[in-house]
CSV table of C-alpha atoms in Angstrom, one decimal:
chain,number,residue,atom,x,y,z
A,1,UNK,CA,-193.7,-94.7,65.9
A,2,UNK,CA,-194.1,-91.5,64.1
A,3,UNK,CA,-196.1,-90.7,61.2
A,4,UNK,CA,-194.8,-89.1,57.9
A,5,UNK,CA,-196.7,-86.7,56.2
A,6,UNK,CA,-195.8,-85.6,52.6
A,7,UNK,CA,-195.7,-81.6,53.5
A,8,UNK,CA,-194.7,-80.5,57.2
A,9,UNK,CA,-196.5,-77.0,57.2
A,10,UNK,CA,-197.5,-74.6,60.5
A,11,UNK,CA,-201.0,-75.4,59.8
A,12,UNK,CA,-200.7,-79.2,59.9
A,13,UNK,CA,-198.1,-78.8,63.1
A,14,UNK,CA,-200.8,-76.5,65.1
A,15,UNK,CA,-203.4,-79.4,63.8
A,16,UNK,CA,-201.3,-82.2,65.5
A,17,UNK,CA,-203.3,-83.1,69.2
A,18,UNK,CA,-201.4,-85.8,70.3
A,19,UNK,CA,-198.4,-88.5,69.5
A,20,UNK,CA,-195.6,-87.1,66.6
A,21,UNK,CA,-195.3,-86.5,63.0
A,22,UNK,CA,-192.0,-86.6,61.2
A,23,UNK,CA,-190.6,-84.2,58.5
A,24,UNK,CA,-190.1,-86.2,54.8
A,25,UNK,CA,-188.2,-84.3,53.4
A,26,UNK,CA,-185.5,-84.2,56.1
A,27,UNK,CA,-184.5,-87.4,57.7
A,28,UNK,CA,-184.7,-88.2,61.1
A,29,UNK,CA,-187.0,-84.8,62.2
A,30,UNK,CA,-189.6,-85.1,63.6
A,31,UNK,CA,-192.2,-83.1,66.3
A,32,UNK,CA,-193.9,-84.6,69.1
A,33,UNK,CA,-196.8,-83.9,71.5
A,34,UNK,CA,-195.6,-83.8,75.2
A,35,UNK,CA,-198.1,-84.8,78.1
A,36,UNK,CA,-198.5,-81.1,78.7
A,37,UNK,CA,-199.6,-80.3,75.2
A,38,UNK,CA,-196.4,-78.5,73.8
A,39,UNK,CA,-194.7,-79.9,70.7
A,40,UNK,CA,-191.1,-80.3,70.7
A,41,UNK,CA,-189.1,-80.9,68.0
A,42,UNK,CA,-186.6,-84.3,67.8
A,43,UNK,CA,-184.1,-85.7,66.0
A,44,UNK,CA,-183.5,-89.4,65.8
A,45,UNK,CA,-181.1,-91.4,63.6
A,46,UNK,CA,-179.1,-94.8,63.9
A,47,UNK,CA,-175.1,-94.2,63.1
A,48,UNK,CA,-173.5,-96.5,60.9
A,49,UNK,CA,-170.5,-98.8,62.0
A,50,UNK,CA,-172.5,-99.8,65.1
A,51,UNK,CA,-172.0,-96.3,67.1
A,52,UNK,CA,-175.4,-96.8,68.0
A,53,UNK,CA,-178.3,-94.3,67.6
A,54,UNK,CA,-178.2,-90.1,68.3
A,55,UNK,CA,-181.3,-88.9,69.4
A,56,UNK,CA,-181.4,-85.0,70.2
A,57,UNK,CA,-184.1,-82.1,71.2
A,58,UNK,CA,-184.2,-78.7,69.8
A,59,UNK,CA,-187.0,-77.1,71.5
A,60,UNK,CA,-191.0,-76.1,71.5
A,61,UNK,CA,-192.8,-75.1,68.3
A,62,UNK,CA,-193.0,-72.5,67.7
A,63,UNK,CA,-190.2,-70.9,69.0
A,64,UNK,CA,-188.6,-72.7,66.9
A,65,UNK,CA,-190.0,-72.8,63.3
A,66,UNK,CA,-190.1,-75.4,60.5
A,67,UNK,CA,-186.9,-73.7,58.8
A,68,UNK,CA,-185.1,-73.8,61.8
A,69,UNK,CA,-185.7,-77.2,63.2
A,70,UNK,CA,-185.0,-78.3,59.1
A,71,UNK,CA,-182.2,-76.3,59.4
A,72,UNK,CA,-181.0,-77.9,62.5
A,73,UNK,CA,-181.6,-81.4,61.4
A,74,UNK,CA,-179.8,-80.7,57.9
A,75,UNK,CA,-176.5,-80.3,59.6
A,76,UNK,CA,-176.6,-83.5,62.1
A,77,UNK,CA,-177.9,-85.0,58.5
A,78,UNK,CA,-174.5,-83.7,57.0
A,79,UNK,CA,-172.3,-84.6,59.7
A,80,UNK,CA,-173.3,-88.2,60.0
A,81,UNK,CA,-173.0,-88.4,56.1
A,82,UNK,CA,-169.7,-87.1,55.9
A,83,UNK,CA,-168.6,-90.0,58.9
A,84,UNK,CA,-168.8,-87.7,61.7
A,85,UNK,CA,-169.9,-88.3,65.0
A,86,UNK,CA,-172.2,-85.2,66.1
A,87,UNK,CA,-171.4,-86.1,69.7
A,88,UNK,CA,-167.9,-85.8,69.7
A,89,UNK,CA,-168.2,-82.6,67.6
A,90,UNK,CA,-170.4,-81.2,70.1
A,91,UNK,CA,-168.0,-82.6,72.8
A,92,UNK,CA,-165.0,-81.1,71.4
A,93,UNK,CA,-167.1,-77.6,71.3
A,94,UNK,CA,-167.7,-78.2,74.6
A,95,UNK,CA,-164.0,-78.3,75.2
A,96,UNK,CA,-163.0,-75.6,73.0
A,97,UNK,CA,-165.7,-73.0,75.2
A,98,UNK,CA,-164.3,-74.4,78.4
A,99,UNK,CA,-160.9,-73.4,77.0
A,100,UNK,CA,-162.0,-70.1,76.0
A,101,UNK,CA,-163.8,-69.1,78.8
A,102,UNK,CA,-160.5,-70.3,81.0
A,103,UNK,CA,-158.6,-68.2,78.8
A,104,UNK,CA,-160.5,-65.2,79.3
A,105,UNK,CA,-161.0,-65.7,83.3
A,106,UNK,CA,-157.3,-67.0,84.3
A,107,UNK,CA,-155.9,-63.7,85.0
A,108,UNK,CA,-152.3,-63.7,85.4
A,109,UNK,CA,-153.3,-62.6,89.4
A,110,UNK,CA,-155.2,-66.2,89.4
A,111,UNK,CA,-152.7,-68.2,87.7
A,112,UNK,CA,-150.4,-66.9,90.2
A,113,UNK,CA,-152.4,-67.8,93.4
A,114,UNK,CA,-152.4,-71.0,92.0
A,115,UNK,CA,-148.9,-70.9,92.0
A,116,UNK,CA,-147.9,-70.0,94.8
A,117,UNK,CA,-150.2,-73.1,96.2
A,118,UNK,CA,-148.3,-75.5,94.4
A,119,UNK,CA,-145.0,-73.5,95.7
A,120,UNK,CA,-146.3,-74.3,99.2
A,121,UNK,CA,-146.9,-77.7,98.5
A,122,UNK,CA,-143.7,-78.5,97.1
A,123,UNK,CA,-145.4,-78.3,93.6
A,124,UNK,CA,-144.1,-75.3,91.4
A,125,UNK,CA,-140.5,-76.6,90.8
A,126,UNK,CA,-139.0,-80.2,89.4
A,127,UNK,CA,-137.5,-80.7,92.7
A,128,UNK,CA,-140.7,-81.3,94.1
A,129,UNK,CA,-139.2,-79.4,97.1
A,130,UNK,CA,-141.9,-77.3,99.3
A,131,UNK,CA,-140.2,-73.7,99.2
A,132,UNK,CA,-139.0,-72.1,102.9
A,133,UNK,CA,-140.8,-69.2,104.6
A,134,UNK,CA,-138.6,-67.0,103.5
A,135,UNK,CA,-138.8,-67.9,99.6
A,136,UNK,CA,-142.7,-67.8,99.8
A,137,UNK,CA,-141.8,-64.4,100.9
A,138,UNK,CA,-139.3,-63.4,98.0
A,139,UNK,CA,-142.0,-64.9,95.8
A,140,UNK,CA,-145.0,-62.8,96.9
A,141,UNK,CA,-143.0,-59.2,97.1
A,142,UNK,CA,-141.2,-59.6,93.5
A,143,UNK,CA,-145.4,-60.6,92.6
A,144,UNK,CA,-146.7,-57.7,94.4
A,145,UNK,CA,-143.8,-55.3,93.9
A,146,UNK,CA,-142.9,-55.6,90.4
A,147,UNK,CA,-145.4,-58.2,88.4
A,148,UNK,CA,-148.8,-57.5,89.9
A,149,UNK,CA,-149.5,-53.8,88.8
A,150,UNK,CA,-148.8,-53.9,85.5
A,151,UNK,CA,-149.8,-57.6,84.8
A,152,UNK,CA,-152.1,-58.8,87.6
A,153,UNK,CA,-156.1,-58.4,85.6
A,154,UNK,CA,-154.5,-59.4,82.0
A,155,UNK,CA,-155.3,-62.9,81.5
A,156,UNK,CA,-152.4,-65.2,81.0
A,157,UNK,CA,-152.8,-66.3,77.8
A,158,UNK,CA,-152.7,-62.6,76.4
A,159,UNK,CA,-149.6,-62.1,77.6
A,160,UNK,CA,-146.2,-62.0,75.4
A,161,UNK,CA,-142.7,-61.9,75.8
A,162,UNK,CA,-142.8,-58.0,74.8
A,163,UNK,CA,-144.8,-57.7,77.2
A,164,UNK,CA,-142.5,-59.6,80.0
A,165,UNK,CA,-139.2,-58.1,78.3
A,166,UNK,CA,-140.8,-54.4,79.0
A,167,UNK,CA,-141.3,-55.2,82.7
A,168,UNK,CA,-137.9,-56.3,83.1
A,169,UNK,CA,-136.0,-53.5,81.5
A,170,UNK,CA,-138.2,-51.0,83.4
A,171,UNK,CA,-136.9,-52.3,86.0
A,172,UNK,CA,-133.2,-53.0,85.4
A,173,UNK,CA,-133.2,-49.1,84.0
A,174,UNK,CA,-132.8,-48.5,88.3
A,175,UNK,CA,-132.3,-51.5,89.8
A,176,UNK,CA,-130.2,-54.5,87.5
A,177,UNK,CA,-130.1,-56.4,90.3
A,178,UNK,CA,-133.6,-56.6,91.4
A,179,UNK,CA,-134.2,-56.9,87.5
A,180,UNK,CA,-132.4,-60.2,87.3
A,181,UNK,CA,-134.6,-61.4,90.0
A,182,UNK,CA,-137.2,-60.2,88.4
A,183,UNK,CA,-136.5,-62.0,85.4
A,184,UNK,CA,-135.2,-65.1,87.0
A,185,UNK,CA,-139.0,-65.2,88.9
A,186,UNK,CA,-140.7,-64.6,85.7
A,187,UNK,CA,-139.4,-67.6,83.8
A,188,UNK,CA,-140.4,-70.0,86.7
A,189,UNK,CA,-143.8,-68.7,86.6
A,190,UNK,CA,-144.3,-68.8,83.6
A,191,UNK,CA,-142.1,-72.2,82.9
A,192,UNK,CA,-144.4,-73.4,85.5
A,193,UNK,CA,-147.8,-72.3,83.9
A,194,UNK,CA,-146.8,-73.9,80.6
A,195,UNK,CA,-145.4,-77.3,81.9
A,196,UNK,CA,-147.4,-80.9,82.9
A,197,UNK,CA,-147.4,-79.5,86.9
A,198,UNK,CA,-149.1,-76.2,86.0
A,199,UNK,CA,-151.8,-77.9,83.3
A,200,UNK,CA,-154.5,-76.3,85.8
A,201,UNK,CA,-153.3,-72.9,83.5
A,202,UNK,CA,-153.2,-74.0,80.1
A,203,UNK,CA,-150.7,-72.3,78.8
A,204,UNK,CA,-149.4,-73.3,75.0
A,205,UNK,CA,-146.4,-71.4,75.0
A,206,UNK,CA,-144.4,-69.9,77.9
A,207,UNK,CA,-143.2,-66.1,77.1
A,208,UNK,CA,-140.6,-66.4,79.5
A,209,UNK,CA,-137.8,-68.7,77.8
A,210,UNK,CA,-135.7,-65.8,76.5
A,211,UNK,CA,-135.8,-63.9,79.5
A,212,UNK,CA,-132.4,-65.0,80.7
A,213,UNK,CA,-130.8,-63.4,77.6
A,214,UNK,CA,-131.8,-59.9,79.5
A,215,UNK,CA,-129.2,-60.7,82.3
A,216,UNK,CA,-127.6,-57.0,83.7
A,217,UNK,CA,-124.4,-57.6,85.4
A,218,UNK,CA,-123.8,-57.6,89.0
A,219,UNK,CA,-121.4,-56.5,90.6
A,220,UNK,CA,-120.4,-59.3,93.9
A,221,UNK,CA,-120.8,-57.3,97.3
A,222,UNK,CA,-117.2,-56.9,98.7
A,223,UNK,CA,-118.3,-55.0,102.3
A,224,UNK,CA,-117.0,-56.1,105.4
A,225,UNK,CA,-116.2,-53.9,108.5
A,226,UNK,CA,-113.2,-53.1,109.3
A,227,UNK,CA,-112.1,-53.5,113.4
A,228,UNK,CA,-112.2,-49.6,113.4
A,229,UNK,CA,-115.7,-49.8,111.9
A,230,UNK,CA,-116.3,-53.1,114.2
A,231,UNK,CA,-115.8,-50.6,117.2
A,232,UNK,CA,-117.7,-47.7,115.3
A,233,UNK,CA,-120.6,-50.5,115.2
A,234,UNK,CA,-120.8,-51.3,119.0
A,235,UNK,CA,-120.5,-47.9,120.3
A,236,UNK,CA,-123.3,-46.9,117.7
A,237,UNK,CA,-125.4,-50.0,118.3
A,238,UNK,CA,-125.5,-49.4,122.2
A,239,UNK,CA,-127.6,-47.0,121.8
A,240,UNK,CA,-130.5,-48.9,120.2
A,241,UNK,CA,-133.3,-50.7,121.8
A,242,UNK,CA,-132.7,-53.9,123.0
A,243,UNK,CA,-133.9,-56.5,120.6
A,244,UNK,CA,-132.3,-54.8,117.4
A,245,UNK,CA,-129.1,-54.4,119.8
A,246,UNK,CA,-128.6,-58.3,120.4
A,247,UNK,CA,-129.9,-59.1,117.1
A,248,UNK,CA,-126.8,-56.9,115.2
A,249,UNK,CA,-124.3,-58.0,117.5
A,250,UNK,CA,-125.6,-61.6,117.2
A,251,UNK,CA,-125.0,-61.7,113.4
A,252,UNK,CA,-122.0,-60.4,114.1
A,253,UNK,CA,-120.9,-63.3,116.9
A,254,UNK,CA,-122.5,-65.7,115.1
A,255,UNK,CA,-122.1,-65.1,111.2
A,256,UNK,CA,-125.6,-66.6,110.6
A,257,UNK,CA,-128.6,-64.7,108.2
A,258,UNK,CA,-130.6,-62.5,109.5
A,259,UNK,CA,-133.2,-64.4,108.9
A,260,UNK,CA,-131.8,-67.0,111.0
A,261,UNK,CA,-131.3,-64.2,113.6
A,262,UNK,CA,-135.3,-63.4,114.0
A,263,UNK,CA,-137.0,-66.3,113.9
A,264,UNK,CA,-134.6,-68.1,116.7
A,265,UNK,CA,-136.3,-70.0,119.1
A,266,UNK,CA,-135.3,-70.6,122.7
A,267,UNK,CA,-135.3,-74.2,122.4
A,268,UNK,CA,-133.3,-74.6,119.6
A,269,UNK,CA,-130.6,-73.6,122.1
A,270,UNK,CA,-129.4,-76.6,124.2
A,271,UNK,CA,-126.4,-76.7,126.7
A,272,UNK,CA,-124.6,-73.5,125.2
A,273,UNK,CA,-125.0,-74.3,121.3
A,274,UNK,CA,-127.7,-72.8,118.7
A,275,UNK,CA,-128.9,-75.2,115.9
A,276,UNK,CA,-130.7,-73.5,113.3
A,277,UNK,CA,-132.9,-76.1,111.5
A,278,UNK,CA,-132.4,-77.5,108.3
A,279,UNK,CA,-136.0,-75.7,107.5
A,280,UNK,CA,-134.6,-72.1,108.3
A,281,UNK,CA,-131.3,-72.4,106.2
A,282,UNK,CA,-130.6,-71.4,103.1
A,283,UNK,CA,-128.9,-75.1,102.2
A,284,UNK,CA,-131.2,-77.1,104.1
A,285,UNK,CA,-128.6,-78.3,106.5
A,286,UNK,CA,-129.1,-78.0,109.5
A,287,UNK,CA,-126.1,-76.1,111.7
A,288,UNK,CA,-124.8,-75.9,114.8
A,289,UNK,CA,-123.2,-73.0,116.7
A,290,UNK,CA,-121.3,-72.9,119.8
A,291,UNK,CA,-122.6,-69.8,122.0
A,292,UNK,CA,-119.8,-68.0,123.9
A,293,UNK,CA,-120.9,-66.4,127.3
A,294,UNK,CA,-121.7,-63.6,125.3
A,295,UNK,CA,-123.9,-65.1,123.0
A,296,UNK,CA,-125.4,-67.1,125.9
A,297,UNK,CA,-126.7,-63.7,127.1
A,298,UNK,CA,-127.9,-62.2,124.0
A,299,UNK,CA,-130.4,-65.4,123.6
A,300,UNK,CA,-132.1,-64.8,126.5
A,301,UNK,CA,-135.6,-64.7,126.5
A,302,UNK,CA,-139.1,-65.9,128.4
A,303,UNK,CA,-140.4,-65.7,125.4
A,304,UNK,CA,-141.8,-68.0,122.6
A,305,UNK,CA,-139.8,-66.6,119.9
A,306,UNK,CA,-135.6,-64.8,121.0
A,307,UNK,CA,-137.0,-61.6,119.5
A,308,UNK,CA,-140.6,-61.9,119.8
A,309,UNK,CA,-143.1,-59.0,117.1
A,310,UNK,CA,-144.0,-56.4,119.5
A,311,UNK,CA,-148.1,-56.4,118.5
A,312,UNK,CA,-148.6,-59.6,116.9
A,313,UNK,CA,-148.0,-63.5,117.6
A,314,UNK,CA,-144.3,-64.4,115.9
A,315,UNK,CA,-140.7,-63.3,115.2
A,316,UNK,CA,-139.8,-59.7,115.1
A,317,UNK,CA,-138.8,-59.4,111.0
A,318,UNK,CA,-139.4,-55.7,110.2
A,319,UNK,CA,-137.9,-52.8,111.7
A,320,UNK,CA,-134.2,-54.7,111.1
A,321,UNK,CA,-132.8,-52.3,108.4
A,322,UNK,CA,-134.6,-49.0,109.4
A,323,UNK,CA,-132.4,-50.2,112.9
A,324,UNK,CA,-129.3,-50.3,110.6
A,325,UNK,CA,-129.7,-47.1,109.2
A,326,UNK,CA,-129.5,-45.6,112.5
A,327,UNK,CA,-126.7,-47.4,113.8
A,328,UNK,CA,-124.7,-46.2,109.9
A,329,UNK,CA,-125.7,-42.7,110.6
A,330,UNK,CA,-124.1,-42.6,114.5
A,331,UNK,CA,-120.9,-44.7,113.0
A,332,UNK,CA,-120.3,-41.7,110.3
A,333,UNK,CA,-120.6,-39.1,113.2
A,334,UNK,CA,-118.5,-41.1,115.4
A,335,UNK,CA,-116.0,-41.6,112.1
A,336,UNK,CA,-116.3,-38.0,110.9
A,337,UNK,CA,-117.2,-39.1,107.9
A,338,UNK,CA,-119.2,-41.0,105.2
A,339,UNK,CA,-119.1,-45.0,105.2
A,340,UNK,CA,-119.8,-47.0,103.0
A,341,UNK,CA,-123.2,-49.3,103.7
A,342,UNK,CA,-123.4,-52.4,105.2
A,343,UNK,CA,-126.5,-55.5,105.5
A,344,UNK,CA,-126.4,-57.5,108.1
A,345,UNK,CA,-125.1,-60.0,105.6
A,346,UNK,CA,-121.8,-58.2,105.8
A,347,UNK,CA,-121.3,-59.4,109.4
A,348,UNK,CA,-121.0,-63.2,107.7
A,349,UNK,CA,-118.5,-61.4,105.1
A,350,UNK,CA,-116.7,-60.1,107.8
A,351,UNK,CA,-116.2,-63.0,110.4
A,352,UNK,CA,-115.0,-65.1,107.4
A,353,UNK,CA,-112.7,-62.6,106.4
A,354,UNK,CA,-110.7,-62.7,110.0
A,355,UNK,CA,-110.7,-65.8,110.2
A,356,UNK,CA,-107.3,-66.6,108.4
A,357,UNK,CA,-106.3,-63.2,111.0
A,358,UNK,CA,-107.3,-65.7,113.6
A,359,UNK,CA,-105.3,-68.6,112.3
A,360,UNK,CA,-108.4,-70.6,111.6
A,361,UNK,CA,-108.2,-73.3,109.0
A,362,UNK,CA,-110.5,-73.0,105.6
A,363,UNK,CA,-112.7,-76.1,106.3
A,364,UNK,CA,-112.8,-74.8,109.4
A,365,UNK,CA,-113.7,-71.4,108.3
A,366,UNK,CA,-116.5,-73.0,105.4
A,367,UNK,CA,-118.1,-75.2,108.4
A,368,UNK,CA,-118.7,-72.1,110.6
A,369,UNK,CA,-120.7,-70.6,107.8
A,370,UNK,CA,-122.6,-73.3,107.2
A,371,UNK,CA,-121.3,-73.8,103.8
A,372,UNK,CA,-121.6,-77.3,102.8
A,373,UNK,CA,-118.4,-79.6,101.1
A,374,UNK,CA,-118.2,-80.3,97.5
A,375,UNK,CA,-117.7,-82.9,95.1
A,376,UNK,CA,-116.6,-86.5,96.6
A,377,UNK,CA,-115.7,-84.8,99.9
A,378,UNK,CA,-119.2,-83.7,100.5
A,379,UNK,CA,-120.4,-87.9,99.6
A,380,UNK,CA,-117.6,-89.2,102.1
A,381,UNK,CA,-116.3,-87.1,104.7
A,382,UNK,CA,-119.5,-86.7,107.4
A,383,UNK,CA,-116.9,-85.3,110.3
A,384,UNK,CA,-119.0,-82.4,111.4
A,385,UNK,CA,-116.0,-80.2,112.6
A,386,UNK,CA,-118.1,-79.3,115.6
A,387,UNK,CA,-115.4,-78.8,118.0
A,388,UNK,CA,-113.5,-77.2,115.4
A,389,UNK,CA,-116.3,-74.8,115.0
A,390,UNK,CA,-116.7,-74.4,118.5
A,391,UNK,CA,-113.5,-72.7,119.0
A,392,UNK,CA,-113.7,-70.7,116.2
A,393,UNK,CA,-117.1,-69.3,117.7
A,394,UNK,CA,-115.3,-68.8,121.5
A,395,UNK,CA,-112.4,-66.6,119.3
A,396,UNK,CA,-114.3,-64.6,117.7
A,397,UNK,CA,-116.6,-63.7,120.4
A,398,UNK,CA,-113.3,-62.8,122.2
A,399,UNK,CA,-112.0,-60.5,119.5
A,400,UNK,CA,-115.3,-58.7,119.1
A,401,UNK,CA,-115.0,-58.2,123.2
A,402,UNK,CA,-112.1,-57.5,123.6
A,403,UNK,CA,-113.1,-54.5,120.7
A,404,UNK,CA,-116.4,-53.7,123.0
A,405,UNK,CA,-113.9,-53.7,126.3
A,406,UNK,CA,-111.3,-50.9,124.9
A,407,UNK,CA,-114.4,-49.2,123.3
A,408,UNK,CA,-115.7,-48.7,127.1
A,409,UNK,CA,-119.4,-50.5,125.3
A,410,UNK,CA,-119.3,-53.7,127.4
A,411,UNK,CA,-121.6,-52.6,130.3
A,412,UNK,CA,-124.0,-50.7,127.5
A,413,UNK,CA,-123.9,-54.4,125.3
A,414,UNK,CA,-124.5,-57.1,128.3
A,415,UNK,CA,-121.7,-58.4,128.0
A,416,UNK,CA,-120.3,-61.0,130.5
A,417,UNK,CA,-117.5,-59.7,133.5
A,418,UNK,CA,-115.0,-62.6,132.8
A,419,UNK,CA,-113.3,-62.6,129.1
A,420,UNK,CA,-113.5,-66.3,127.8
A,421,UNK,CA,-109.7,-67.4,127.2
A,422,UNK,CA,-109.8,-70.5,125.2
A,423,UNK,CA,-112.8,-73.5,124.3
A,424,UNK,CA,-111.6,-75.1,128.0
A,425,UNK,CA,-112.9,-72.0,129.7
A,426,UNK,CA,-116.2,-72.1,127.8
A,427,UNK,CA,-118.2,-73.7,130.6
A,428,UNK,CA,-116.5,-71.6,133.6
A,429,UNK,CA,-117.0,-68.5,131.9
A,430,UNK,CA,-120.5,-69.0,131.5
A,431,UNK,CA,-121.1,-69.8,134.8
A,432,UNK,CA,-119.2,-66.8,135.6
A,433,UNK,CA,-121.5,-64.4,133.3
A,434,UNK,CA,-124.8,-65.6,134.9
A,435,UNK,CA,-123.9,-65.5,138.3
């Protein structure tokens, strides 16, 4: 037990040899001698409502001096007075540093890498759902594109929804509808960072929630190609190299993404029909199209992937729209004039728009683009309209052929001797093509 002594003073401290001596006039201080001869300064006191005792250590005397350890003790004196705990005051300290220093190190280029793991693992939205390839992608170039250089080193919590509304009218100024992305990206990051799934961040407040108010209008594409542009198109994309010639004219046949296109696989193609996996479409339902001769032909490949990346393991995913430049550029030579532009997505536009042309029926027409049913419809009726489907696809691949035939294109494109009549002929006429 220590000893008290009426006046603590330097001179009776550096006297002490051994064992402790406690301070009178300030409760529960006290100095001991350690085993290796340095005096350390305590503090021990029993809390009242049986929370036990708090004992605590300063440091050696003299770094620290009589005033300070008194100092010291006063205020664990005046917090236990006053009915405080001085461990959970130093615990919430604790806390409130952690939460500082998180503050100050969770950049907004952190918080996102978090992100975008909790986007791959199904994570970063309510749906719980983990995000397709090709969303990870939309994710990461709107972050490195149009977030990233002027927000990446500010730490999250700095930033505000000036600073988020001045990002997004930058960019709508030149591009509204990249801006609406933009904005529509923003507001699930930062919904994300501020919610129970992104606690990791911390955020109090999300600076996003009003971003949708900046909406620009949009104007819906309209482009399809005409059959004189159709014709236009295959002279001008014989003349490309072979992968980004199949690849066009098979978004053409098919009416499927381009992203669909690419990252075909040869076994996904089984007795004449290609099923895109529910993993690669943009519904998540899987779909089913019936290759004509023609389509047969384009697929070919002894490759791991249809259209395999020339220097790298994988699809082939760039070089599509440089490809499509050049085929635009020989069409308006061949037309004498300017055209309008086209995306390979206006080959879906434009196979639905011939199909009433072509006397096919609008369910019909829905089902080949892989659009799914609405309402009760798409609860009770599961008929899968394949066959219907089937000879749609067969049509279609005979108007575009008969269009590559009188354009004198159908050596140039691969394309099969014997012209498919009718979904009967299907089987004959690829028989026919591959002999």
């Amino acid at each position: 037990m220590a000893r008290k002594i009426k006046v603590m003073t330097p001179a009776a401290v550096d006297a002490l040899a051994k064992g402790c001596i406690s301070d009178s006039q300030t409760p529960g201080l006290s100095i001991a001698v350690l085993g290796s001869g340095k005096k350390v300064w305590r503090f021990y006191r029993r809390l009242a409502g049986g929370q036990g005792s708090l004992k605590r250590t300063l440091g050696q005397f003299p770094a620290y001096s009589i005033a300070d350890a008194r100092a010291w003790a006063a205020e664990l004196n005046q917090q236990i007075e006053a009915g405080c705990d001085p461990r959970e005051l130093e615990r919430a300290q604790i806390e409130a540093q952690r939460v500082a220093d998180l503050r100050a190190t969770m950049t907004v280029a952190r918080a996102h890498g978090l992100y975008m793991k909790a986007a791959h693992q199904g994570r970063a939205s309510r749906a719980k759902r983990q995000n397709k390839p090709r969303t990870i992608s939309d994710k990461m170039y709107i972050y490195s594109a149009d977030i990233a250089p002027a927000l990446a080193d500010k730490p999250i919590h700095d930033v505000t929804e000036a600073d988020l509304v001045k990002l997004v009218q930058a960019k709508g100024a030149n591009a509204p509808v990249r801006a609406n992305r933009l904005a529509a990206e923003l507001k699930v990051f930062f919904g994300w960072s501020a919610s129970l799934r992104g606690s990791e961040i911390g955020l109090d407040v999300d600076p996003s929630r009003r971003l949708g108010d900046l909406r620009f209008p949009e104007t819906p594409r309209s482009r399809k190609l005409s059959l004189q542009e159709i014709e236009w198109f295959l002279k001008a994309v014989a003349e490309e190299e072979p992968d980004f010639r199949r690849g066009m004219i098979l978004c053409l046949l098919t009416a499927a993404r381009i992203s669909e296109v690419v990252r075909a696989r040869p076994e996904e193609i089984i007795e004449g029909v290609w099923t895109i996996p529910a993993s690669r479409t943009k519904n998540s339902c899987a779909h089913r199209i019936a290759l004509g001769p023609w389509g047969m032909r384009l697929m070919r490949t002894d490759r791991d992937w249809v259209f395999p990346a020339k220097r790298v393991e994988g699809p082939r995913t760039t070089g599509w729209y440089k490809a499509r430049d050049r085929v635009l550029a020989r069409m308006e030579k061949l037309a004498g004039r300017t055209l309008e532009g086209f995306t390979p997505h206006d080959f879906r536009r434009t196979a639905r728009s011939n199909t009433k042309r072509l006397a096919v029926d609008c369910e019909t027409a829905e089902a080949m683009m892989n659009h799914v049913k609405k309402g009760l419809e798409r609860t009770y009726d599961l008929y899968e309209l394949e066959d219907e489907k089937r000879a749609w696809f067969i049509k279609w691949e005979n108007e575009i052929l008969g269009i590559a035939r009188r354009a004198r294109v159908a050596e140039l494109l691969d394309c099969p001797v014997q012209e498919t009549a009718n979904d009967n002929g299907h089987q004959s006429a690829r028989e026919s093509s591959q002999r």
